Amino acid sequence: TNTVAVTFAAAGGLSTSMPELRPQRRRVLRFALAGVLGGALGGVLLLTTPADRFAQIVPWLVALASVALLARPWLRRLRFDHVSERGPVVFVLVAAIAIYGGYFGAAAGVLLLATFGALLTETYPVINALKSVVLGSANVAASVLFVFFGPIDWTVVIPLAIGCVIGAAVSPPIVRRLPETPLRIAVGVAGLVLALDLYLRP
C-alpha cells in the first residue's frame, strides 16, 4: 500500500525537477533503467519471501546511509574518479538500492542520496532530482506487481498519494533555494532519527 502511494510522488517530482533533469538525460535514462530492474526484483522478493528477517538490518542500512550523507565533503576528498558512473559497478549499486526500495523502501532515498553524493560532483538539487527518478522508477516497477498480486488498501493509498504528489512537487523549488550544507545535515540527522526509531520498534 505504501509503495503504490509513494509511486505518485514521482509524478509530482518530475513536474518541478525538469531544470535539473534536462542536462543529464542520458544519466537519467541509465539509472532509471537500473531503478526499474531493481524495483521489479525487489517486488518479486517481497511477494515471495518474509520481510521480518530483512527488517532487522534496515536500521543499520539507514544509519550507514545517513552517516555517508553527512560525510559527503570528506567522501568527495577520497576521490572516486577511478569509478566511472557509466560503468557496471555504479549501475549494479544503484540497482541494488532499487531492489531494497522495491522490497522494503524505508529511507531508500537516503541511500541513493549518499551514493550519488559520494560518486557525483553535482550540486544537491541535481542529485536529489536524480534520486527521485530512480526511486520513482523502482516504485512504479514494484507497484505494477503489487497491484496484481499484493494486498493493497486503496482507501489508504488515495490520501497518501495526494500528500506524496504535493510534497514531491514543492520539494525541488525549495531545495534549489536552500543552502546545501544545512539541508544535507537536516536530511542526514532525520535519517539517523529514523534508523533509531526502526531499531527500537518491536
Rosetta silent file (secondary structure, phi, psi, omega in degrees, C-alpha in Angstrom):
SEQUENCE: TNTVAVTFAAAGGLSTSMPELRPQRRRVLRFALAGVLGGALGGVLLLTTPADRFAQIVPWLVALASVALLARPWLRRLRFDHVSERGPVVFVLVAAIAIYGGYFGAAAGVLLLATFGALLTETYPVINALKSVVLGSANVAASVLFVFFGPIDWTVVIPLAIGCVIGAAVSPPIVRRLPETPLRIAVGVAGLVLALDLYLRP
SCORE:     score description
SCORE:     0.000 S_00000001
   1 L     0.000  -44.411  179.713    0.000    0.000    0.000 S_00000001
   2 H   -64.685  -43.710 -178.357    2.792    2.383    0.914 S_00000001
   3 H   -62.901  -43.225  179.482    4.806    1.612   -2.225 S_00000001
   4 H   -63.121  -41.531  179.754    1.830    2.191   -4.526 S_00000001
   5 H   -65.721  -44.852 -177.970    1.059    5.510   -2.809 S_00000001
   6 H   -65.196  -24.662  178.231    4.676    6.709   -2.896 S_00000001
   7 H   -55.582  -33.908 -178.577    4.782    5.954   -6.627 S_00000001
   8 H   -67.872  -18.028  177.072    2.668    9.060   -7.208 S_00000001
   9 H   -63.505  -28.737  179.758    5.499   11.157   -5.765 S_00000001
  10 H   -60.344  -40.815  179.771    7.411   10.525   -8.995 S_00000001
  11 H   -65.130  -43.304  178.846    4.816   12.484  -10.954 S_00000001
  12 H   -64.041  -42.016 -179.763    4.956   15.394   -8.528 S_00000001
  13 H   -66.789  -42.257 -179.789    8.747   15.437   -8.501 S_00000001
  14 H   -63.804  -31.987 -176.320    9.107   15.262  -12.277 S_00000001
  15 H   -65.314  -23.219 -177.440    6.720   18.171  -12.718 S_00000001
  16 H  -124.112    5.684 -177.742    9.116   20.582  -10.971 S_00000001
  17 H  -105.917    5.228 -175.310   12.537   18.932  -11.421 S_00000001
  18 H   -58.738  -36.035  177.681   12.994   19.390  -15.162 S_00000001
  19 H   -58.336  -32.469  178.735   15.639   22.166  -14.836 S_00000001
  20 H   -84.136  -28.204 -172.748   17.884   19.670  -13.026 S_00000001
  21 H   -87.606  -33.179 -176.405   16.985   16.648  -15.173 S_00000001
  22 H   -56.807  -45.310 -177.939   17.253   18.033  -18.716 S_00000001
  23 H   -68.527  -10.466 -177.409   21.062   18.485  -18.710 S_00000001
  24 H  -125.639   44.532 -173.679   21.573   14.871  -17.582 S_00000001
  25 H   -60.273  -45.717 -177.816   19.135   12.991  -19.817 S_00000001
  26 H   -64.114  -41.785  177.869   21.425   10.065  -20.632 S_00000001
  27 H   -62.602  -42.350  179.882   22.343    9.607  -16.990 S_00000001
  28 H   -60.310  -46.326 -179.280   18.670    9.782  -16.022 S_00000001
  29 H   -63.877  -41.120 -178.756   17.710    7.100  -18.551 S_00000001
  30 H   -63.842  -47.539 -177.880   20.563    4.825  -17.493 S_00000001
  31 H   -77.406  -25.289  173.565   19.801    4.993  -13.791 S_00000001
  32 H   -64.716  -38.024  176.040   16.031    4.869  -14.384 S_00000001
  33 H   -62.425  -42.379  176.466   16.617    1.505  -16.068 S_00000001
  34 H   -60.982  -38.299  178.481   18.557    0.368  -13.001 S_00000001
  35 H   -64.651  -43.086 -179.736   15.620    1.528  -10.889 S_00000001
  36 H   -63.856  -47.913 -179.003   13.076   -0.417  -12.943 S_00000001
  37 H   -62.796  -46.185 -179.678   15.105   -3.628  -12.892 S_00000001
  38 H   -67.026  -43.273 -179.715   15.879   -3.369   -9.190 S_00000001
  39 H   -62.282  -41.025  178.474   12.361   -2.344   -8.196 S_00000001
  40 H   -63.242  -43.795  179.218   10.807   -5.240  -10.105 S_00000001
  41 H   -65.832  -40.302  177.229   13.175   -7.733   -8.466 S_00000001
  42 H   -61.887  -39.856  177.502   12.528   -6.196   -5.049 S_00000001
  43 H   -63.331  -42.153  177.740    8.789   -6.511   -5.605 S_00000001
  44 H   -62.232  -43.381 -179.995    9.131  -10.167   -6.543 S_00000001
  45 H   -62.804  -39.665 -179.395   11.226  -10.832   -3.429 S_00000001
  46 H   -65.633  -37.582 -178.709    8.654   -9.126   -1.202 S_00000001
  47 H   -75.309  -17.088 -174.043    5.825  -11.203   -2.644 S_00000001
  48 H  -117.028   -8.535 -178.822    7.734  -14.474   -2.244 S_00000001
  49 L  -134.053  153.066  176.597    9.773  -14.093    0.966 S_00000001
  50 L   -72.648  142.767 -177.198    9.047  -12.898    4.530 S_00000001
  51 L   -91.002   -5.516 -172.844   10.244   -9.374    5.312 S_00000001
  52 H   -60.984  -46.598 -177.204   10.778   -9.962    9.053 S_00000001
  53 H   -67.648  -40.665 -179.573   14.424  -11.004    8.875 S_00000001
  54 H   -63.962  -32.643 -178.124   15.361   -8.292    6.430 S_00000001
  55 H   -61.179  -23.297 -178.278   13.732   -5.709    8.679 S_00000001
  56 L   -69.847  -28.456 -178.388   16.400   -6.411   11.294 S_00000001
  57 L   -95.636   -9.776 -177.503   19.212   -4.975    9.143 S_00000001
  58 H   -58.204  -45.949  179.937   17.233   -1.992    7.812 S_00000001
  59 H   -56.068  -37.190 -179.097   18.099    0.350   10.740 S_00000001
  60 H   -70.625  -37.717  176.197   21.802   -0.266   10.130 S_00000001
  61 H   -62.968  -44.836 -179.004   21.448    0.414    6.388 S_00000001
  62 H   -64.874  -42.599  179.690   19.597    3.653    7.080 S_00000001
  63 H   -63.574  -42.796  179.883   22.134    4.724    9.705 S_00000001
  64 H   -62.806  -43.736  179.054   25.065    3.968    7.375 S_00000001
  65 H   -64.966  -38.768 -179.946   23.498    5.951    4.535 S_00000001
  66 H   -64.411  -42.741  178.212   22.740    8.877    6.852 S_00000001
  67 H   -64.424  -41.037  178.954   26.341    8.988    8.079 S_00000001
  68 H   -63.683  -37.621  177.931   27.598    8.808    4.489 S_00000001
  69 H   -66.977  -42.277  177.813   25.354   11.729    3.536 S_00000001
  70 H   -63.743  -31.261 -176.264   26.598   13.772    6.479 S_00000001
  71 L   -94.611   17.191 -176.332   30.177   12.929    5.489 S_00000001
  72 H   -52.446  -45.535 -179.570   29.781   13.873    1.814 S_00000001
  73 H   -59.157  -37.739  179.979   32.518   16.560    1.848 S_00000001
  74 H   -74.540  -36.912  177.692   35.016   14.082    3.305 S_00000001
  75 H   -65.192  -36.352  179.173   33.934   11.286    0.962 S_00000001
  76 H   -64.741  -30.370  179.052   34.440   13.594   -2.019 S_00000001
  77 H   -70.132  -20.578  178.130   38.037   14.141   -0.902 S_00000001
  78 L   -70.963  -17.579  175.760   38.661   10.403   -1.239 S_00000001
  79 L    58.233   98.628  176.262   38.198   10.931   -4.979 S_00000001
  80 L   -97.376   32.511 -176.474   36.244    8.139   -6.627 S_00000001
  81 L   -60.246  -27.333 -179.053   37.409    9.310  -10.047 S_00000001
  82 L   -74.469  -12.219  178.560   38.503    5.769  -10.896 S_00000001
  83 L   -97.550  106.516 -177.880   34.878    4.608  -10.538 S_00000001
  84 L   -78.204  131.010  178.798   33.077    5.536  -13.758 S_00000001
  85 L   -67.587  -17.501  178.270   29.402    6.356  -13.332 S_00000001
  86 L   -89.358   -5.044 -177.928   28.858    4.780  -16.781 S_00000001
  87 L   -82.942  171.608 -176.989   30.439    1.522  -15.700 S_00000001
  88 H   -68.925  -27.240 -175.964   28.710   -1.628  -14.456 S_00000001
  89 H   -62.989  -49.538 -178.596   29.743   -1.140  -10.808 S_00000001
  90 H   -68.026  -38.740  178.417   27.686    2.017  -10.268 S_00000001
  91 H   -59.573  -46.922 -179.634   24.774    0.625  -12.309 S_00000001
  92 H   -65.518  -38.257  179.129   24.677   -2.522  -10.178 S_00000001
  93 H   -63.246  -45.170  178.738   24.982   -0.473   -6.970 S_00000001
  94 H   -64.998  -40.652  178.332   22.028    1.738   -7.945 S_00000001
  95 H   -63.520  -37.721  178.982   20.026   -1.335   -8.996 S_00000001
  96 H   -63.958  -40.728  176.558   20.792   -2.975   -5.634 S_00000001
  97 H   -65.994  -35.867  177.685   19.424    0.061   -3.791 S_00000001
  98 H   -66.467  -33.836  174.294   16.375   -0.087   -6.074 S_00000001
  99 H   -60.105  -46.883  176.699   15.887   -3.744   -5.045 S_00000001
 100 H   -59.694  -41.299  179.354   15.833   -2.551   -1.461 S_00000001
 101 H   -62.485  -42.766  178.676   13.413    0.209   -2.462 S_00000001
 102 H   -72.232  -26.911 -176.622   11.012   -2.228   -4.091 S_00000001
 103 H   -85.991  -50.621 -174.314   11.332   -4.707   -1.235 S_00000001
 104 L  -122.787  -53.020  168.642   11.256   -2.572    1.907 S_00000001
 105 L    93.651  -26.686 -174.066   11.653    1.058    0.939 S_00000001
 106 L   -60.619  118.277  177.183   12.356    2.809    4.259 S_00000001
 107 L    61.270   27.314  174.333   14.875    5.619    3.584 S_00000001
 108 H   -60.862  -32.521  177.847   15.831    4.243    0.167 S_00000001
 109 H   -63.491  -36.077  177.655   16.088    7.873   -0.889 S_00000001
 110 H   -66.523  -39.327  177.677   18.753    8.494    1.749 S_00000001
 111 H   -60.953  -43.943 -179.947   20.737    5.523    0.418 S_00000001
 112 H   -67.805  -40.695  177.911   20.572    6.941   -3.106 S_00000001
 113 H   -61.082  -41.353  179.420   21.492   10.447   -1.947 S_00000001
 114 H   -64.637  -41.810 -179.339   24.511    9.067   -0.115 S_00000001
 115 H   -66.123  -51.103  179.583   25.603    7.058   -3.164 S_00000001
 116 H   -66.381  -34.000  179.331   25.193    9.888   -5.665 S_00000001
 117 H   -64.575  -33.282 -179.852   26.668   12.345   -3.190 S_00000001
 118 H   -81.228  -32.321 -171.787   29.855   10.293   -2.935 S_00000001
 119 H   -98.677  -23.700 -176.027   30.225    9.479   -6.633 S_00000001
 120 L  -111.442  151.549 -177.613   28.946   12.607   -8.395 S_00000001
 121 L   -97.063   -5.250 -176.009   30.229   16.171   -8.177 S_00000001
 122 L   -66.751  167.589 -178.572   26.933   17.890   -8.972 S_00000001
 123 L   -71.339  167.112 -178.653   25.019   20.031   -6.507 S_00000001
 124 H   -59.282  -43.990  178.626   22.474   18.693   -4.052 S_00000001
 125 H   -57.932  -35.831 -179.230   19.417   19.740   -6.144 S_00000001
 126 H   -68.745  -47.567 -179.174   20.789   17.772   -9.114 S_00000001
 127 H   -71.479  -27.148  176.558   21.439   14.556   -7.186 S_00000001
 128 H   -67.439  -40.836  177.386   18.127   14.965   -5.375 S_00000001
 129 H   -65.566  -41.230  178.170   16.287   15.094   -8.711 S_00000001
 130 H   -64.323  -40.434  175.576   18.208   12.047   -9.944 S_00000001
 131 H   -57.173  -43.304 -178.040   17.332   10.234   -6.729 S_00000001
 132 H   -63.421  -37.924  179.335   13.660   10.956   -7.297 S_00000001
 133 H   -66.083  -47.129 -178.591   13.773    9.477  -10.808 S_00000001
 134 H   -63.631  -46.704 -179.093   15.476    6.266   -9.677 S_00000001
 135 H   -65.068  -40.412  177.265   13.218    5.828   -6.675 S_00000001
 136 H   -62.735  -41.161  178.777   10.142    6.601   -8.764 S_00000001
 137 H   -62.877  -43.478  179.424   11.184    4.033  -11.375 S_00000001
 138 H   -64.081  -43.420 -179.106   11.724    1.385   -8.704 S_00000001
 139 H   -66.478  -39.122  178.094    8.378    2.120   -7.061 S_00000001
 140 H   -62.401  -46.457 -179.138    6.497    2.023  -10.377 S_00000001
 141 H   -61.669  -44.424  179.499    8.020   -1.357  -11.271 S_00000001
 142 H   -68.263  -38.156 -176.640    7.229   -2.824   -7.845 S_00000001
 143 H   -65.291  -35.404  177.619    3.745   -1.283   -7.773 S_00000001
 144 H   -58.047  -42.331  177.937    2.744   -2.938  -11.037 S_00000001
 145 H   -67.149  -42.969 -176.524    3.394   -6.300   -9.390 S_00000001
 146 H   -66.495  -34.281  179.947    1.653   -5.319   -6.154 S_00000001
 147 H   -61.167  -37.996 -177.444   -1.482   -4.129   -7.969 S_00000001
 148 H   -90.329  -30.467 -170.834   -1.955   -7.593   -9.475 S_00000001
 149 H  -124.068   -5.728 -175.451   -0.508   -9.846   -6.782 S_00000001
 150 L  -114.114  156.880  175.513   -0.324   -7.917   -3.485 S_00000001
 151 L   -77.298  120.914 -177.904   -2.838   -6.820   -0.865 S_00000001
 152 L  -125.712  130.584  175.862   -3.469   -3.076   -1.296 S_00000001
 153 L   -95.630   97.350 -173.899   -5.728   -0.883    0.837 S_00000001
 154 H   -68.551  -24.138  177.698   -6.904    1.676   -1.721 S_00000001
 155 H   -67.930  -23.916  176.271   -8.682    3.763    0.914 S_00000001
 156 H   -88.571  -34.971 -178.335   -5.238    4.463    2.388 S_00000001
 157 H   -58.124  -43.495 -172.717   -3.490    4.846   -0.970 S_00000001
 158 H   -60.083  -54.157  179.873   -5.616    7.822   -2.053 S_00000001
 159 H   -67.060  -35.261  176.849   -4.808   10.270    0.803 S_00000001
 160 H   -63.069  -42.367 -178.896   -1.180    9.122    0.897 S_00000001
 161 H   -63.117  -41.090  178.952   -0.868    9.624   -2.866 S_00000001
 162 H   -60.978  -45.676  178.170   -2.273   13.154   -2.643 S_00000001
 163 H   -63.224  -39.069  179.996    0.256   14.041    0.041 S_00000001
 164 H   -65.423  -42.095  179.824    3.098   12.457   -1.944 S_00000001
 165 H   -62.932  -46.480 -178.808    2.256   14.392   -5.112 S_00000001
 166 H   -64.843  -47.248 -178.692    2.072   17.704   -3.266 S_00000001
 167 H   -62.247  -43.246 -179.063    5.217   17.074   -1.235 S_00000001
 168 H   -69.270  -30.502 -179.231    7.252   15.924   -4.220 S_00000001
 169 H   -74.146  -37.693 -177.403    6.100   18.878   -6.319 S_00000001
 170 H   -84.914  -15.861 -176.061    7.015   21.569   -3.785 S_00000001
 171 H   -65.362  -51.962 -177.221   10.295   19.947   -2.750 S_00000001
 172 H   -56.214  -45.574  178.185   12.554   20.752   -5.779 S_00000001
 173 H   -60.620  -35.741  178.351   11.855   24.525   -5.765 S_00000001
 174 H   -67.826  -44.542 -179.072   12.577   24.609   -2.029 S_00000001
 175 H   -60.718  -36.333  179.983   15.785   22.568   -2.418 S_00000001
 176 H   -62.246  -31.265 -172.105   17.023   24.975   -5.114 S_00000001
 177 H   -94.755  -14.782 -178.061   16.782   27.919   -2.736 S_00000001
 178 L   -91.115  145.448  174.490   18.226   26.364    0.413 S_00000001
 179 L   -62.733  142.793 -173.828   21.981   26.158    1.092 S_00000001
 180 H   -63.775  -45.422 -172.474   23.267   22.639    0.504 S_00000001
 181 H   -61.293  -52.311  178.326   25.096   22.082    3.802 S_00000001
 182 H   -60.696  -36.241 -179.854   22.222   22.772    6.248 S_00000001
 183 H   -67.141  -44.738  179.147   19.843   20.788    4.031 S_00000001
 184 H   -61.935  -41.720  179.110   22.210   17.825    3.788 S_00000001
 185 H   -65.192  -40.714  179.629   22.749   17.860    7.551 S_00000001
 186 H   -62.459  -43.625  179.620   18.993   18.039    8.188 S_00000001
 187 H   -66.517  -41.540  179.562   18.329   15.031    5.931 S_00000001
 188 H   -63.501  -43.909  179.187   21.216   13.086    7.493 S_00000001
 189 H   -65.655  -41.803  177.377   20.062   13.768   11.047 S_00000001
 190 H   -60.640  -37.359  176.958   16.473   12.871   10.121 S_00000001
 191 H   -64.298  -39.868  177.704   17.808    9.608    8.701 S_00000001
 192 H   -65.290  -39.376  176.889   19.609    8.820   11.938 S_00000001
 193 H   -62.951  -42.737  177.772   16.430    9.501   13.910 S_00000001
 194 H   -62.926  -41.984  178.953   14.523    7.178   11.574 S_00000001
 195 H   -60.121  -42.916  178.396   17.205    4.498   11.974 S_00000001
 196 H   -63.991  -42.531  178.523   16.902    4.710   15.763 S_00000001
 197 H   -61.229  -43.696  178.812   13.117    4.530   15.547 S_00000001
 198 H   -65.580  -34.656 -179.509   13.287    1.443   13.305 S_00000001
 199 H   -69.355  -39.988 -177.200   15.801   -0.190   15.641 S_00000001
 200 H   -82.281  -15.612 -175.928   13.671    0.378   18.758 S_00000001
 201 L   -70.302  131.825 -178.748   10.411   -0.548   17.088 S_00000001
 202 L   -69.330    0.000    0.000    9.160   -4.029   18.200 S_00000001
